């Protein structure tokens, strides 16, 4: 039913539980279908965590019509269809809708019940439903089996009218509000944040609000911090927030402090908007060792396409500089999970801005590698 990533000497021992259904996403513009892709927050997040070599367990439900090959098998419900979303990019902005698109749920799979979750403990849990599949009792069970639970607010406040159009309800009216003090992080887009009282929620758990091209903001009980964005040529915003959350949690799993982990989240969000549907960086970049996972995982870069001039001008692998920086930060800092709630440090660490610059540089290097690979005979088909 579920597959976990094989362990290697460099794979973190901390484990993650992802809960949310796979979907079929259909993108439409001008009345015509632009693309049909694998969707659902779980698909984007598992894509990022795979790229970061993070061990995870996925609980997701689909119908017998599910049509995409995936590395982490979902629960197939014989009596149900897979959840389907239509995203309209030319219907304008309406109240409660995303400013960049109007979403309609045209099919819905069964919800995920507490009994569907594995009977074991996890370090991190991620509640990332998109079609109303996560129930209050399911989230409560996640809190019981996970040391730290991260929730995308869309899993809590999405509602659907008679036509299936996505609407948002206030967090206090969602049926999940009583669970907030038991959560660690609540992530919301700037549009979604309007449906909760950030000043109130931040007293119970950390709130992360994403602002697209303007990065994100982290709010906690005693302060707040803006995290710088990364430039991107936006083609399709679908899944950007999901990839952000995957990168954010992946950074924390690797031992980064919150501000640095949020930078990793912004990094993966910026990569995602440059693609239609699910990005393929886990294949085309990881396979050719040009990606952040090599930095975090500690593997050496190889291949003539990936060698760049090092800081000392001696041909050292370019991304090795970021790998060393991340390793140093892990040694100097203390993983937030190992500290009591009232001791979690959100202070910007020394070298944070340099870390941002290093990630930006690795993005440019990977883009050069992609261009070189696309011209080579053995290039990966996208």
PDB file of C-alpha atoms in Angstrom, residues 212-354:
ATOM      1  CA  UNK A 212       4.287  33.954  -3.790  1.00  0.00           C
ATOM      2  CA  UNK A 213       6.972  36.023  -5.496  1.00  0.00           C
ATOM      3  CA  UNK A 214       7.474  37.980  -2.255  1.00  0.00           C
ATOM      4  CA  UNK A 215       8.614  35.001  -0.184  1.00  0.00           C
ATOM      5  CA  UNK A 216       6.986  34.144   3.130  1.00  0.00           C
ATOM      6  CA  UNK A 217       6.533  35.341   6.696  1.00  0.00           C
ATOM      7  CA  UNK A 218       6.924  33.274   9.846  1.00  0.00           C
ATOM      8  CA  UNK A 219       4.866  34.242  12.918  1.00  0.00           C
ATOM      9  CA  UNK A 220       5.363  32.841  16.373  1.00  0.00           C
ATOM     10  CA  UNK A 221       4.214  33.845  19.833  1.00  0.00           C
ATOM     11  CA  UNK A 222       6.816  36.521  20.431  1.00  0.00           C
ATOM     12  CA  UNK A 223       7.790  37.722  16.981  1.00  0.00           C
ATOM     13  CA  UNK A 224       7.734  37.444  13.225  1.00  0.00           C
ATOM     14  CA  UNK A 225      10.209  37.326  10.379  1.00  0.00           C
ATOM     15  CA  UNK A 226      10.159  37.828   6.615  1.00  0.00           C
ATOM     16  CA  UNK A 227      12.008  35.239   4.536  1.00  0.00           C
ATOM     17  CA  UNK A 228      13.412  36.349   1.186  1.00  0.00           C
ATOM     18  CA  UNK A 229      12.051  34.888  -2.085  1.00  0.00           C
ATOM     19  CA  UNK A 230      13.811  33.464  -5.127  1.00  0.00           C
ATOM     20  CA  UNK A 231      13.205  34.764  -8.622  1.00  0.00           C
ATOM     21  CA  UNK A 232      11.084  32.580 -10.893  1.00  0.00           C
ATOM     22  CA  UNK A 233       9.422  32.672 -14.297  1.00  0.00           C
ATOM     23  CA  UNK A 234       5.895  31.652 -13.311  1.00  0.00           C
ATOM     24  CA  UNK A 235       4.079  29.353 -15.712  1.00  0.00           C
ATOM     25  CA  UNK A 236       1.689  27.496 -13.408  1.00  0.00           C
ATOM     26  CA  UNK A 237       1.261  28.360  -9.685  1.00  0.00           C
ATOM     27  CA  UNK A 238      -0.353  24.996  -8.921  1.00  0.00           C
ATOM     28  CA  UNK A 239       1.537  23.180  -6.174  1.00  0.00           C
ATOM     29  CA  UNK A 240       3.903  26.021  -5.288  1.00  0.00           C
ATOM     30  CA  UNK A 241       2.627  26.213  -1.713  1.00  0.00           C
ATOM     31  CA  UNK A 242       2.769  22.432  -1.408  1.00  0.00           C
ATOM     32  CA  UNK A 243       6.380  22.345  -2.617  1.00  0.00           C
ATOM     33  CA  UNK A 244       7.165  25.153  -0.197  1.00  0.00           C
ATOM     34  CA  UNK A 245       5.817  23.096   2.685  1.00  0.00           C
ATOM     35  CA  UNK A 246       7.748  20.040   1.524  1.00  0.00           C
ATOM     36  CA  UNK A 247      10.989  22.015   1.348  1.00  0.00           C
ATOM     37  CA  UNK A 248      10.295  23.654   4.708  1.00  0.00           C
ATOM     38  CA  UNK A 249       9.714  20.349   6.498  1.00  0.00           C
ATOM     39  CA  UNK A 250      12.580  18.731   4.600  1.00  0.00           C
ATOM     40  CA  UNK A 251      14.912  21.455   5.857  1.00  0.00           C
ATOM     41  CA  UNK A 252      13.763  20.923   9.445  1.00  0.00           C
ATOM     42  CA  UNK A 253      14.229  17.165   9.126  1.00  0.00           C
ATOM     43  CA  UNK A 254      17.815  17.827   8.059  1.00  0.00           C
ATOM     44  CA  UNK A 255      18.348  19.886  11.205  1.00  0.00           C
ATOM     45  CA  UNK A 256      18.091  23.434   9.850  1.00  0.00           C
ATOM     46  CA  UNK A 257      16.634  26.137  12.055  1.00  0.00           C
ATOM     47  CA  UNK A 258      13.267  27.609  11.072  1.00  0.00           C
ATOM     48  CA  UNK A 259      14.473  30.640   9.029  1.00  0.00           C
ATOM     49  CA  UNK A 260      16.888  28.501   6.987  1.00  0.00           C
ATOM     50  CA  UNK A 261      14.261  25.797   6.462  1.00  0.00           C
ATOM     51  CA  UNK A 262      11.843  28.472   5.214  1.00  0.00           C
ATOM     52  CA  UNK A 263      14.468  29.492   2.661  1.00  0.00           C
ATOM     53  CA  UNK A 264      14.571  25.908   1.407  1.00  0.00           C
ATOM     54  CA  UNK A 265      10.770  26.057   1.171  1.00  0.00           C
ATOM     55  CA  UNK A 266      10.895  29.254  -0.888  1.00  0.00           C
ATOM     56  CA  UNK A 267      13.524  27.641  -3.095  1.00  0.00           C
ATOM     57  CA  UNK A 268      11.355  24.647  -3.995  1.00  0.00           C
ATOM     58  CA  UNK A 269       8.272  26.827  -4.417  1.00  0.00           C
ATOM     59  CA  UNK A 270      10.141  28.929  -6.975  1.00  0.00           C
ATOM     60  CA  UNK A 271      11.166  25.805  -8.888  1.00  0.00           C
ATOM     61  CA  UNK A 272       7.592  24.524  -8.992  1.00  0.00           C
ATOM     62  CA  UNK A 273       5.930  27.601 -10.521  1.00  0.00           C
ATOM     63  CA  UNK A 274       8.201  27.296 -13.547  1.00  0.00           C
ATOM     64  CA  UNK A 275       6.477  24.030 -14.539  1.00  0.00           C
ATOM     65  CA  UNK A 276       3.017  22.925 -15.561  1.00  0.00           C
ATOM     66  CA  UNK A 277       1.865  20.430 -12.968  1.00  0.00           C
ATOM     67  CA  UNK A 278       4.275  18.285 -10.976  1.00  0.00           C
ATOM     68  CA  UNK A 279       7.891  19.419 -11.514  1.00  0.00           C
ATOM     69  CA  UNK A 280      10.429  16.832 -12.580  1.00  0.00           C
ATOM     70  CA  UNK A 281      13.457  18.115 -10.702  1.00  0.00           C
ATOM     71  CA  UNK A 282      13.676  14.862  -8.755  1.00  0.00           C
ATOM     72  CA  UNK A 283      14.456  13.066 -12.030  1.00  0.00           C
ATOM     73  CA  UNK A 284      16.307  15.448 -14.291  1.00  0.00           C
ATOM     74  CA  UNK A 285      18.377  17.185 -11.631  1.00  0.00           C
ATOM     75  CA  UNK A 286      18.931  14.459  -9.066  1.00  0.00           C
ATOM     76  CA  UNK A 287      19.862  11.940 -11.727  1.00  0.00           C
ATOM     77  CA  UNK A 288      22.574  14.275 -12.970  1.00  0.00           C
ATOM     78  CA  UNK A 289      23.624  15.397  -9.468  1.00  0.00           C
ATOM     79  CA  UNK A 290      22.880  19.080  -9.892  1.00  0.00           C
ATOM     80  CA  UNK A 291      20.282  19.416  -7.150  1.00  0.00           C
ATOM     81  CA  UNK A 292      19.969  20.459  -3.553  1.00  0.00           C
ATOM     82  CA  UNK A 293      19.637  16.862  -2.362  1.00  0.00           C
ATOM     83  CA  UNK A 294      23.311  16.347  -3.138  1.00  0.00           C
ATOM     84  CA  UNK A 295      24.051  19.307  -0.941  1.00  0.00           C
ATOM     85  CA  UNK A 296      21.964  18.067   1.967  1.00  0.00           C
ATOM     86  CA  UNK A 297      22.674  14.388   1.394  1.00  0.00           C
ATOM     87  CA  UNK A 298      26.411  14.959   1.263  1.00  0.00           C
ATOM     88  CA  UNK A 299      27.046  13.100  -1.982  1.00  0.00           C
ATOM     89  CA  UNK A 300      29.836  14.321  -4.240  1.00  0.00           C
ATOM     90  CA  UNK A 301      29.035  15.933  -7.555  1.00  0.00           C
ATOM     91  CA  UNK A 302      30.372  14.223 -10.618  1.00  0.00           C
ATOM     92  CA  UNK A 303      30.194  14.534 -14.387  1.00  0.00           C
ATOM     93  CA  UNK A 304      31.726  17.212 -16.537  1.00  0.00           C
ATOM     94  CA  UNK A 305      28.435  19.075 -16.888  1.00  0.00           C
ATOM     95  CA  UNK A 306      28.200  19.710 -13.140  1.00  0.00           C
ATOM     96  CA  UNK A 307      31.685  20.999 -12.406  1.00  0.00           C
ATOM     97  CA  UNK A 308      31.787  24.729 -11.878  1.00  0.00           C
ATOM     98  CA  UNK A 309      34.495  27.105 -10.784  1.00  0.00           C
ATOM     99  CA  UNK A 310      34.811  26.961  -6.982  1.00  0.00           C
ATOM    100  CA  UNK A 311      35.292  29.879  -4.635  1.00  0.00           C
ATOM    101  CA  UNK A 312      39.041  29.315  -4.687  1.00  0.00           C
ATOM    102  CA  UNK A 313      39.134  29.081  -8.499  1.00  0.00           C
ATOM    103  CA  UNK A 314      40.389  25.489  -8.484  1.00  0.00           C
ATOM    104  CA  UNK A 315      37.510  23.732 -10.172  1.00  0.00           C
ATOM    105  CA  UNK A 316      35.824  22.544  -6.981  1.00  0.00           C
ATOM    106  CA  UNK A 317      32.171  21.366  -7.390  1.00  0.00           C
ATOM    107  CA  UNK A 318      30.097  24.523  -7.057  1.00  0.00           C
ATOM    108  CA  UNK A 319      27.306  23.033  -4.958  1.00  0.00           C
ATOM    109  CA  UNK A 320      29.795  21.603  -2.480  1.00  0.00           C
ATOM    110  CA  UNK A 321      30.000  25.070  -0.931  1.00  0.00           C
ATOM    111  CA  UNK A 322      26.309  24.921   0.016  1.00  0.00           C
ATOM    112  CA  UNK A 323      26.682  21.340   1.250  1.00  0.00           C
ATOM    113  CA  UNK A 324      29.437  22.432   3.589  1.00  0.00           C
ATOM    114  CA  UNK A 325      27.419  25.427   4.768  1.00  0.00           C
ATOM    115  CA  UNK A 326      24.379  23.285   5.563  1.00  0.00           C
ATOM    116  CA  UNK A 327      26.534  20.756   7.398  1.00  0.00           C
ATOM    117  CA  UNK A 328      28.140  23.558   9.399  1.00  0.00           C
ATOM    118  CA  UNK A 329      24.773  25.022  10.292  1.00  0.00           C
ATOM    119  CA  UNK A 330      23.542  21.628  11.430  1.00  0.00           C
ATOM    120  CA  UNK A 331      26.577  21.265  13.698  1.00  0.00           C
ATOM    121  CA  UNK A 332      26.377  24.769  15.143  1.00  0.00           C
ATOM    122  CA  UNK A 333      22.604  24.854  15.622  1.00  0.00           C
ATOM    123  CA  UNK A 334      20.162  22.672  17.511  1.00  0.00           C
ATOM    124  CA  UNK A 335      17.282  21.071  15.657  1.00  0.00           C
ATOM    125  CA  UNK A 336      14.096  22.805  16.810  1.00  0.00           C
ATOM    126  CA  UNK A 337      12.363  19.466  17.376  1.00  0.00           C
ATOM    127  CA  UNK A 338      14.794  18.554  20.144  1.00  0.00           C
ATOM    128  CA  UNK A 339      13.917  21.662  22.148  1.00  0.00           C
ATOM    129  CA  UNK A 340      10.912  22.370  24.324  1.00  0.00           C
ATOM    130  CA  UNK A 341       8.174  24.448  22.704  1.00  0.00           C
ATOM    131  CA  UNK A 342       9.090  27.561  24.693  1.00  0.00           C
ATOM    132  CA  UNK A 343      12.737  27.270  23.642  1.00  0.00           C
ATOM    133  CA  UNK A 344      12.281  27.036  19.900  1.00  0.00           C
ATOM    134  CA  UNK A 345      14.548  29.637  18.338  1.00  0.00           C
ATOM    135  CA  UNK A 346      13.271  31.634  15.384  1.00  0.00           C
ATOM    136  CA  UNK A 347      16.170  34.069  15.423  1.00  0.00           C
ATOM    137  CA  UNK A 348      17.807  34.560  12.059  1.00  0.00           C
ATOM    138  CA  UNK A 349      21.091  32.627  12.290  1.00  0.00           C
ATOM    139  CA  UNK A 350      24.436  34.000  11.213  1.00  0.00           C
ATOM    140  CA  UNK A 351      25.034  33.414   7.527  1.00  0.00           C
ATOM    141  CA  UNK A 352      21.318  33.269   6.644  1.00  0.00           C
ATOM    142  CA  UNK A 353      21.670  35.773   3.807  1.00  0.00           C
ATOM    143  CA  UNK A 354      24.708  33.929   2.478  1.00  0.00           C
TER     144      UNK A 354
END
